[in-house]
Amino acid sequence: MAFEEFVVSAYGGYKSEGRTLWHPDPAAETVVLIGGALQRKTAWGRFEAVLAERFHVFAVDLPGWGDADVLPASYGVDFLAAALHDLLAAAGHTRVHVLGASYGSGIAYRFAQTYPRAVRTIVLAGPLVWVPDEVRADLRRSVHLLEGERMEEFAELSASVILRSTPGPRVIRQSAVRRILHSLFRDIEGADREKYRNNTLRLLQQAPSSQPSITAPVLVATGEHDLFTPPELCRQVASACSDARIVLVYGTDHAMHLELPQQAAELLTRFASGESLEGLTYCHPVEYPAAQRVSAALSANGRR
């Protein structure tokens, strides 16, 4: 049975906290979990439990999250990537698999760019490496509502933005997840309000950065009905990575790890373990951007 161990570090004067679920096999590899808005290191639930069957699992509260310090929006993802590197060293983790979900994906992306030798594989789930134009106004309004303490409106808008889905199709467990998110946003107070505000402002200021290219294997994944970080955005993010693949999960949206935690964790496990992602019943066929670019180039040359 896994046992847990907590660690604290302070990079640049801002506290981070991490929690490792140690696998009984010391030789097991480590998966790092970097969460989205208001995600805490102890709140990954079933998703984390499935991963812990195969890996050491290191869930983090970087500055701006959970039990860590508030981080002003003027500190960018470069600072957060360095804070993650410092926290990993404090916990004794070296080469790791990294999952960045939603707000956390930009940190994971920059970490893989800055510390390539530390990364075995990287998963970007519902990637917000930059903010799509379509949701910028809503994110700014969410900050305005929070600053005005209009908490019911803030909670409704925030849940609606995250669970923005294609109309019509049924999304698995979306109603239950919406209730959870609505309550979470409505009831935040104190430091958590400042963390959300600064994290969102930082995200809105964040610019795309494709240099240097990520050399580790990359999986970009989201729900097939996600309109917050839609499939086309996933393709744009993946196109800047030299060894990327894209997977869309049936019946889910941006909160796929809450809607299908078992399957989402299995997907990450298979990818990190080097197993095939082909033929999974809960996913669309895997897309390989690099291979598609080569094929398009060969077709174009053939037409000349």
GROMACS .gro file of C-alpha atoms in nm:
model
  304
    1MET     CA    1   0.000   0.000   0.000
    2ALA     CA    2   0.123   0.350  -0.085
    3PHE     CA    3   0.216   0.585   0.200
    4GLU     CA    4   0.213   0.962   0.179
    5GLU     CA    5   0.485   1.214   0.254
    6PHE     CA    6   0.465   1.593   0.249
    7VAL     CA    7   0.739   1.840   0.159
    8VAL     CA    8   0.769   2.220   0.164
    9SER     CA    9   1.005   2.444  -0.031
   10ALA     CA   10   1.039   2.820  -0.073
   11TYR     CA   11   1.159   2.936  -0.412
   12GLY     CA   12   1.212   3.311  -0.450
   13GLY     CA   13   1.050   3.366  -0.111
   14TYR     CA   14   0.719   3.194  -0.202
   15LYS     CA   15   0.617   2.868  -0.037
   16SER     CA   16   0.522   2.556  -0.233
   17GLU     CA   17   0.396   2.228  -0.092
   18GLY     CA   18   0.401   1.876  -0.237
   19ARG     CA   19   0.255   1.542  -0.140
   20THR     CA   20   0.402   1.213  -0.257
   21LEU     CA   21   0.208   0.888  -0.257
   22TRP     CA   22   0.499   0.643  -0.257
   23HIS     CA   23   0.443   0.318  -0.446
   24PRO     CA   24   0.561   0.006  -0.263
   25ASP     CA   25   0.813  -0.057  -0.542
   26PRO     CA   26   1.103   0.189  -0.496
   27ALA     CA   27   1.187   0.151  -0.866
   28ALA     CA   28   0.847   0.284  -0.975
   29GLU     CA   29   0.856   0.603  -1.181
   30THR     CA   30   0.699   0.929  -1.064
   31VAL     CA   31   0.399   1.115  -1.207
   32VAL     CA   32   0.368   1.484  -1.115
   33LEU     CA   33   0.018   1.638  -1.102
   34ILE     CA   34  -0.020   2.014  -1.160
   35GLY     CA   35  -0.384   2.110  -1.124
   36GLY     CA   36  -0.622   2.365  -1.264
   37ALA     CA   37  -0.807   2.652  -1.097
   38LEU     CA   38  -0.855   2.593  -0.722
   39GLN     CA   39  -0.715   2.239  -0.750
   40ARG     CA   40  -0.548   2.121  -0.430
   41LYS     CA   41  -0.277   1.858  -0.401
   42THR     CA   42  -0.497   1.636  -0.184
   43ALA     CA   43  -0.809   1.653  -0.402
   44TRP     CA   44  -0.734   1.433  -0.706
   45GLY     CA   45  -0.954   1.151  -0.582
   46ARG     CA   46  -1.010   0.844  -0.800
   47PHE     CA   47  -0.784   0.977  -1.075
   48GLU     CA   48  -0.485   0.980  -0.840
   49ALA     CA   49  -0.575   0.646  -0.685
   50VAL     CA   50  -0.561   0.472  -1.022
   51LEU     CA   51  -0.222   0.628  -1.101
   52ALA     CA   52  -0.089   0.520  -0.759
   53GLU     CA   53  -0.138   0.155  -0.859
   54ARG     CA   54   0.155   0.194  -1.100
   55PHE     CA   55   0.355   0.506  -1.003
   56HIS     CA   56   0.480   0.724  -0.725
   57VAL     CA   57   0.239   1.019  -0.747
   58PHE     CA   58   0.359   1.370  -0.657
   59ALA     CA   59   0.076   1.625  -0.639
   60VAL     CA   60   0.178   1.986  -0.596
   61ASP     CA   61   0.052   2.315  -0.460
   62LEU     CA   62   0.275   2.566  -0.636
   63PRO     CA   63   0.258   2.935  -0.540
   64GLY     CA   64  -0.097   3.044  -0.621
   65TRP     CA   65  -0.253   2.706  -0.543
   66GLY     CA   66  -0.390   2.524  -0.239
   67ASP     CA   67  -0.176   2.553   0.074
   68ALA     CA   68   0.102   2.747  -0.100
   69ASP     CA   69   0.147   3.123  -0.087
   70VAL     CA   70  -0.043   3.375  -0.299
   71LEU     CA   71   0.169   3.463  -0.604
   72PRO     CA   72   0.124   3.807  -0.764
   73ALA     CA   73   0.023   3.800  -1.129
   74SER     CA   74   0.346   3.979  -1.220
   75TYR     CA   75   0.530   3.647  -1.167
   76GLY     CA   76   0.500   3.441  -1.484
   77VAL     CA   77   0.517   3.074  -1.574
   78ASP     CA   78   0.898   3.083  -1.584
   79PHE     CA   79   0.896   3.148  -1.209
   80LEU     CA   80   0.643   2.870  -1.151
   81ALA     CA   81   0.843   2.622  -1.360
   82ALA     CA   82   1.150   2.704  -1.149
   83ALA     CA   83   0.945   2.668  -0.829
   84LEU     CA   84   0.832   2.324  -0.946
   85HIS     CA   85   1.194   2.224  -1.015
   86ASP     CA   86   1.289   2.337  -0.664
   87LEU     CA   87   1.000   2.144  -0.505
   88LEU     CA   88   1.084   1.828  -0.697
   89ALA     CA   89   1.442   1.847  -0.573
   90ALA     CA   90   1.320   1.890  -0.214
   91ALA     CA   91   1.100   1.580  -0.252
   92GLY     CA   92   1.377   1.370  -0.410
   93HIS     CA   93   1.217   1.327  -0.752
   94THR     CA   94   1.443   1.354  -1.056
   95ARG     CA   95   1.316   1.239  -1.399
   96VAL     CA   96   0.936   1.248  -1.394
   97HIS     CA   97   0.622   1.218  -1.599
   98VAL     CA   98   0.431   1.547  -1.583
   99LEU     CA   99   0.057   1.613  -1.608
  100GLY     CA  100  -0.054   1.974  -1.639
  101ALA     CA  101  -0.431   2.019  -1.634
  102SER     CA  102  -0.606   2.338  -1.749
  103TYR     CA  103  -0.446   2.632  -1.560
  104GLY     CA  104  -0.154   2.403  -1.472
  105SER     CA  105  -0.076   2.309  -1.833
  106GLY     CA  106   0.122   2.626  -1.905
  107ILE     CA  107   0.350   2.550  -1.609
  108ALA     CA  108   0.401   2.192  -1.726
  109TYR     CA  109   0.475   2.315  -2.079
  110ARG     CA  110   0.734   2.568  -1.962
  111PHE     CA  111   0.888   2.314  -1.723
  112ALA     CA  112   0.940   2.073  -2.013
  113GLN     CA  113   1.095   2.353  -2.220
  114THR     CA  114   1.326   2.471  -1.942
  115TYR     CA  115   1.424   2.139  -1.782
  116PRO     CA  116   1.409   1.884  -2.065
  117ARG     CA  117   1.633   1.632  -1.886
  118ALA     CA  118   1.389   1.618  -1.595
  119VAL     CA  119   1.091   1.513  -1.810
  120ARG     CA  120   1.017   1.159  -1.925
  121THR     CA  121   0.679   1.239  -2.079
  122ILE     CA  122   0.431   1.525  -2.055
  123VAL     CA  123   0.051   1.526  -2.067
  124LEU     CA  124  -0.135   1.851  -2.132
  125ALA     CA  125  -0.499   1.797  -2.036
  126GLY     CA  126  -0.739   2.069  -2.147
  127PRO     CA  127  -0.434   2.282  -2.229
  128LEU     CA  128  -0.441   2.651  -2.141
  129VAL     CA  129  -0.087   2.720  -2.258
  130TRP     CA  130  -0.247   3.043  -2.376
  131VAL     CA  131  -0.604   3.171  -2.348
  132PRO     CA  132  -0.826   3.135  -2.656
  133ASP     CA  133  -0.975   3.464  -2.773
  134GLU     CA  134  -1.325   3.320  -2.734
  135VAL     CA  135  -1.301   3.298  -2.353
  136ARG     CA  136  -1.088   3.603  -2.268
  137ALA     CA  137  -1.385   3.829  -2.197
  138ASP     CA  138  -1.547   3.571  -1.968
  139LEU     CA  139  -1.228   3.520  -1.768
  140ARG     CA  140  -1.186   3.896  -1.724
  141ARG     CA  141  -1.550   3.921  -1.614
  142SER     CA  142  -1.498   3.641  -1.361
  143VAL     CA  143  -1.220   3.846  -1.200
  144HIS     CA  144  -1.446   4.154  -1.197
  145LEU     CA  145  -1.728   3.958  -1.028
  146LEU     CA  146  -1.489   3.815  -0.771
  147GLU     CA  147  -1.346   4.158  -0.688
  148GLY     CA  148  -1.703   4.286  -0.646
  149GLU     CA  149  -1.786   3.990  -0.415
  150ARG     CA  150  -2.075   3.890  -0.641
  151MET     CA  151  -2.011   3.529  -0.552
  152GLU     CA  152  -2.322   3.363  -0.694
  153GLU     CA  153  -2.266   3.527  -1.034
  154PHE     CA  154  -1.895   3.450  -1.014
  155ALA     CA  155  -1.963   3.083  -0.941
  156GLU     CA  156  -2.220   3.049  -1.218
  157LEU     CA  157  -1.995   3.213  -1.477
  158SER     CA  158  -1.681   3.023  -1.372
  159ALA     CA  159  -1.854   2.684  -1.381
  160SER     CA  160  -2.014   2.767  -1.715
  161VAL     CA  161  -1.682   2.873  -1.870
  162ILE     CA  162  -1.504   2.555  -1.761
  163LEU     CA  163  -1.791   2.329  -1.866
  164ARG     CA  164  -1.853   2.516  -2.190
  165SER     CA  165  -1.955   2.227  -2.417
  166THR     CA  166  -2.092   2.166  -2.760
  167PRO     CA  167  -2.473   2.197  -2.743
  168GLY     CA  168  -2.690   1.890  -2.765
  169PRO     CA  169  -2.469   1.590  -2.683
  170ARG     CA  170  -2.484   1.448  -2.334
  171VAL     CA  171  -2.166   1.485  -2.129
  172ILE     CA  172  -2.102   1.215  -1.870
  173ARG     CA  173  -2.159   1.336  -1.510
  174GLN     CA  174  -2.159   1.699  -1.622
  175SER     CA  175  -2.451   1.796  -1.396
  176ALA     CA  176  -2.280   1.651  -1.090
  177VAL     CA  177  -1.947   1.811  -1.180
  178ARG     CA  178  -2.120   2.145  -1.240
  179ARG     CA  179  -2.274   2.135  -0.891
  180ILE     CA  180  -1.934   2.059  -0.737
  181LEU     CA  181  -1.759   2.338  -0.926
  182HIS     CA  182  -2.037   2.589  -0.856
  183SER     CA  183  -2.012   2.522  -0.482
  184LEU     CA  184  -1.632   2.536  -0.493
  185PHE     CA  185  -1.626   2.875  -0.665
  186ARG     CA  186  -1.914   3.022  -0.462
  187ASP     CA  187  -1.755   2.935  -0.130
  188ILE     CA  188  -1.395   3.043  -0.186
  189GLU     CA  189  -1.273   3.310   0.050
  190GLY     CA  190  -0.966   3.484   0.184
  191ALA     CA  191  -0.638   3.378   0.026
  192ASP     CA  192  -0.809   3.147  -0.223
  193ARG     CA  193  -0.983   3.447  -0.378
  194GLU     CA  194  -0.651   3.623  -0.422
  195LYS     CA  195  -0.497   3.309  -0.569
  196TYR     CA  196  -0.773   3.272  -0.827
  197ARG     CA  197  -0.757   3.641  -0.915
  198ASN     CA  198  -0.381   3.648  -0.963
  199ASN     CA  199  -0.368   3.312  -1.142
  200THR     CA  200  -0.634   3.424  -1.390
  201LEU     CA  201  -0.467   3.760  -1.454
  202ARG     CA  202  -0.136   3.578  -1.508
  203LEU     CA  203  -0.304   3.340  -1.750
  204LEU     CA  204  -0.455   3.628  -1.947
  205GLN     CA  205  -0.109   3.784  -1.980
  206GLN     CA  206   0.054   3.457  -2.085
  207ALA     CA  207   0.182   3.451  -2.443
  208PRO     CA  208   0.243   3.138  -2.653
  209SER     CA  209   0.603   3.017  -2.655
  210SER     CA  210   0.707   2.742  -2.893
  211GLN     CA  211   1.081   2.790  -2.835
  212PRO     CA  212   1.261   2.579  -2.748
  213SER     CA  213   1.058   2.288  -2.882
  214ILE     CA  214   0.960   2.021  -2.628
  215THR     CA  215   1.159   1.707  -2.706
  216ALA     CA  216   0.990   1.466  -2.461
  217PRO     CA  217   0.689   1.265  -2.582
  218VAL     CA  218   0.376   1.481  -2.547
  219LEU     CA  219   0.012   1.380  -2.513
  220VAL     CA  220  -0.245   1.657  -2.559
  221ALA     CA  221  -0.588   1.546  -2.444
  222THR     CA  222  -0.932   1.686  -2.376
  223GLY     CA  223  -1.298   1.594  -2.401
  224GLU     CA  224  -1.455   1.576  -2.745
  225HIS     CA  225  -1.717   1.835  -2.638
  226ASP     CA  226  -1.475   2.081  -2.474
  227LEU     CA  227  -1.527   2.440  -2.590
  228PHE     CA  228  -1.308   2.597  -2.321
  229THR     CA  229  -0.993   2.436  -2.465
  230PRO     CA  230  -1.143   2.290  -2.785
  231PRO     CA  231  -0.987   2.022  -3.005
  232GLU     CA  232  -0.853   2.279  -3.252
  233LEU     CA  233  -0.663   2.452  -2.969
  234CYS     CA  234  -0.518   2.113  -2.872
  235ARG     CA  235  -0.396   2.071  -3.229
  236GLN     CA  236  -0.229   2.413  -3.221
  237VAL     CA  237  -0.051   2.330  -2.895
  238ALA     CA  238   0.060   1.989  -3.022
  239SER     CA  239   0.189   2.132  -3.351
  240ALA     CA  240   0.473   2.309  -3.166
  241CYS     CA  241   0.597   1.981  -3.013
  242SER     CA  242   0.829   1.747  -3.202
  243ASP     CA  243   0.680   1.420  -3.068
  244ALA     CA  244   0.313   1.482  -2.993
  245ARG     CA  245  -0.012   1.296  -3.020
  246ILE     CA  246  -0.369   1.417  -2.959
  247VAL     CA  247  -0.652   1.222  -2.797
  248LEU     CA  248  -1.014   1.332  -2.763
  249VAL     CA  249  -1.219   1.147  -2.501
  250TYR     CA  250  -1.575   1.046  -2.584
  251GLY     CA  251  -1.863   1.190  -2.384
  252THR     CA  252  -1.658   1.444  -2.187
  253ASP     CA  253  -1.561   1.810  -2.189
  254HIS     CA  254  -1.292   2.013  -2.011
  255ALA     CA  255  -1.343   1.823  -1.683
  256MET     CA  256  -1.272   1.480  -1.829
  257HIS     CA  257  -1.062   1.367  -1.530
  258LEU     CA  258  -1.367   1.430  -1.307
  259GLU     CA  259  -1.621   1.288  -1.551
  260LEU     CA  260  -1.422   0.973  -1.639
  261PRO     CA  261  -1.143   0.951  -1.376
  262GLN     CA  262  -1.074   0.580  -1.429
  263GLN     CA  263  -1.036   0.615  -1.804
  264ALA     CA  264  -0.841   0.942  -1.785
  265ALA     CA  265  -0.593   0.784  -1.543
  266GLU     CA  266  -0.566   0.474  -1.759
  267LEU     CA  267  -0.489   0.696  -2.059
  268LEU     CA  268  -0.207   0.871  -1.871
  269THR     CA  269  -0.076   0.539  -1.737
  270ARG     CA  270  -0.062   0.382  -2.082
  271PHE     CA  271   0.111   0.685  -2.232
  272ALA     CA  272   0.369   0.719  -1.953
  273SER     CA  273   0.439   0.346  -1.972
  274GLY     CA  274   0.496   0.353  -2.346
  275GLU     CA  275   0.191   0.140  -2.421
  276SER     CA  276  -0.024   0.187  -2.730
  277LEU     CA  277  -0.313   0.434  -2.721
  278GLU     CA  278  -0.470   0.281  -3.031
  279GLY     CA  279  -0.811   0.118  -3.014
  280LEU     CA  280  -0.922   0.252  -2.674
  281THR     CA  281  -1.300   0.236  -2.662
  282TYR     CA  282  -1.336   0.569  -2.479
  283CYS     CA  283  -1.121   0.773  -2.720
  284HIS     CA  284  -1.129   0.894  -3.077
  285PRO     CA  285  -0.847   0.761  -3.297
  286VAL     CA  286  -0.511   0.908  -3.199
  287GLU     CA  287  -0.388   1.202  -3.408
  288TYR     CA  288  -0.017   1.241  -3.484
  289PRO     CA  289   0.053   1.601  -3.596
  290ALA     CA  290   0.413   1.539  -3.707
  291ALA     CA  291   0.314   1.246  -3.928
  292GLN     CA  292   0.025   1.446  -4.069
  293ARG     CA  293   0.260   1.735  -4.153
  294VAL     CA  294   0.499   1.498  -4.334
  295SER     CA  295   0.212   1.341  -4.525
  296ALA     CA  296   0.078   1.683  -4.628
  297ALA     CA  297   0.424   1.794  -4.740
  298LEU     CA  298   0.474   1.478  -4.947
  299SER     CA  299   0.132   1.525  -5.106
  300ALA     CA  300   0.213   1.887  -5.187
  301ASN     CA  301   0.546   1.787  -5.344
  302GLY     CA  302   0.372   1.519  -5.547
  303ARG     CA  303   0.135   1.774  -5.696
  304ARG     CA  304   0.419   1.996  -5.817
   0.00000   0.00000   0.00000
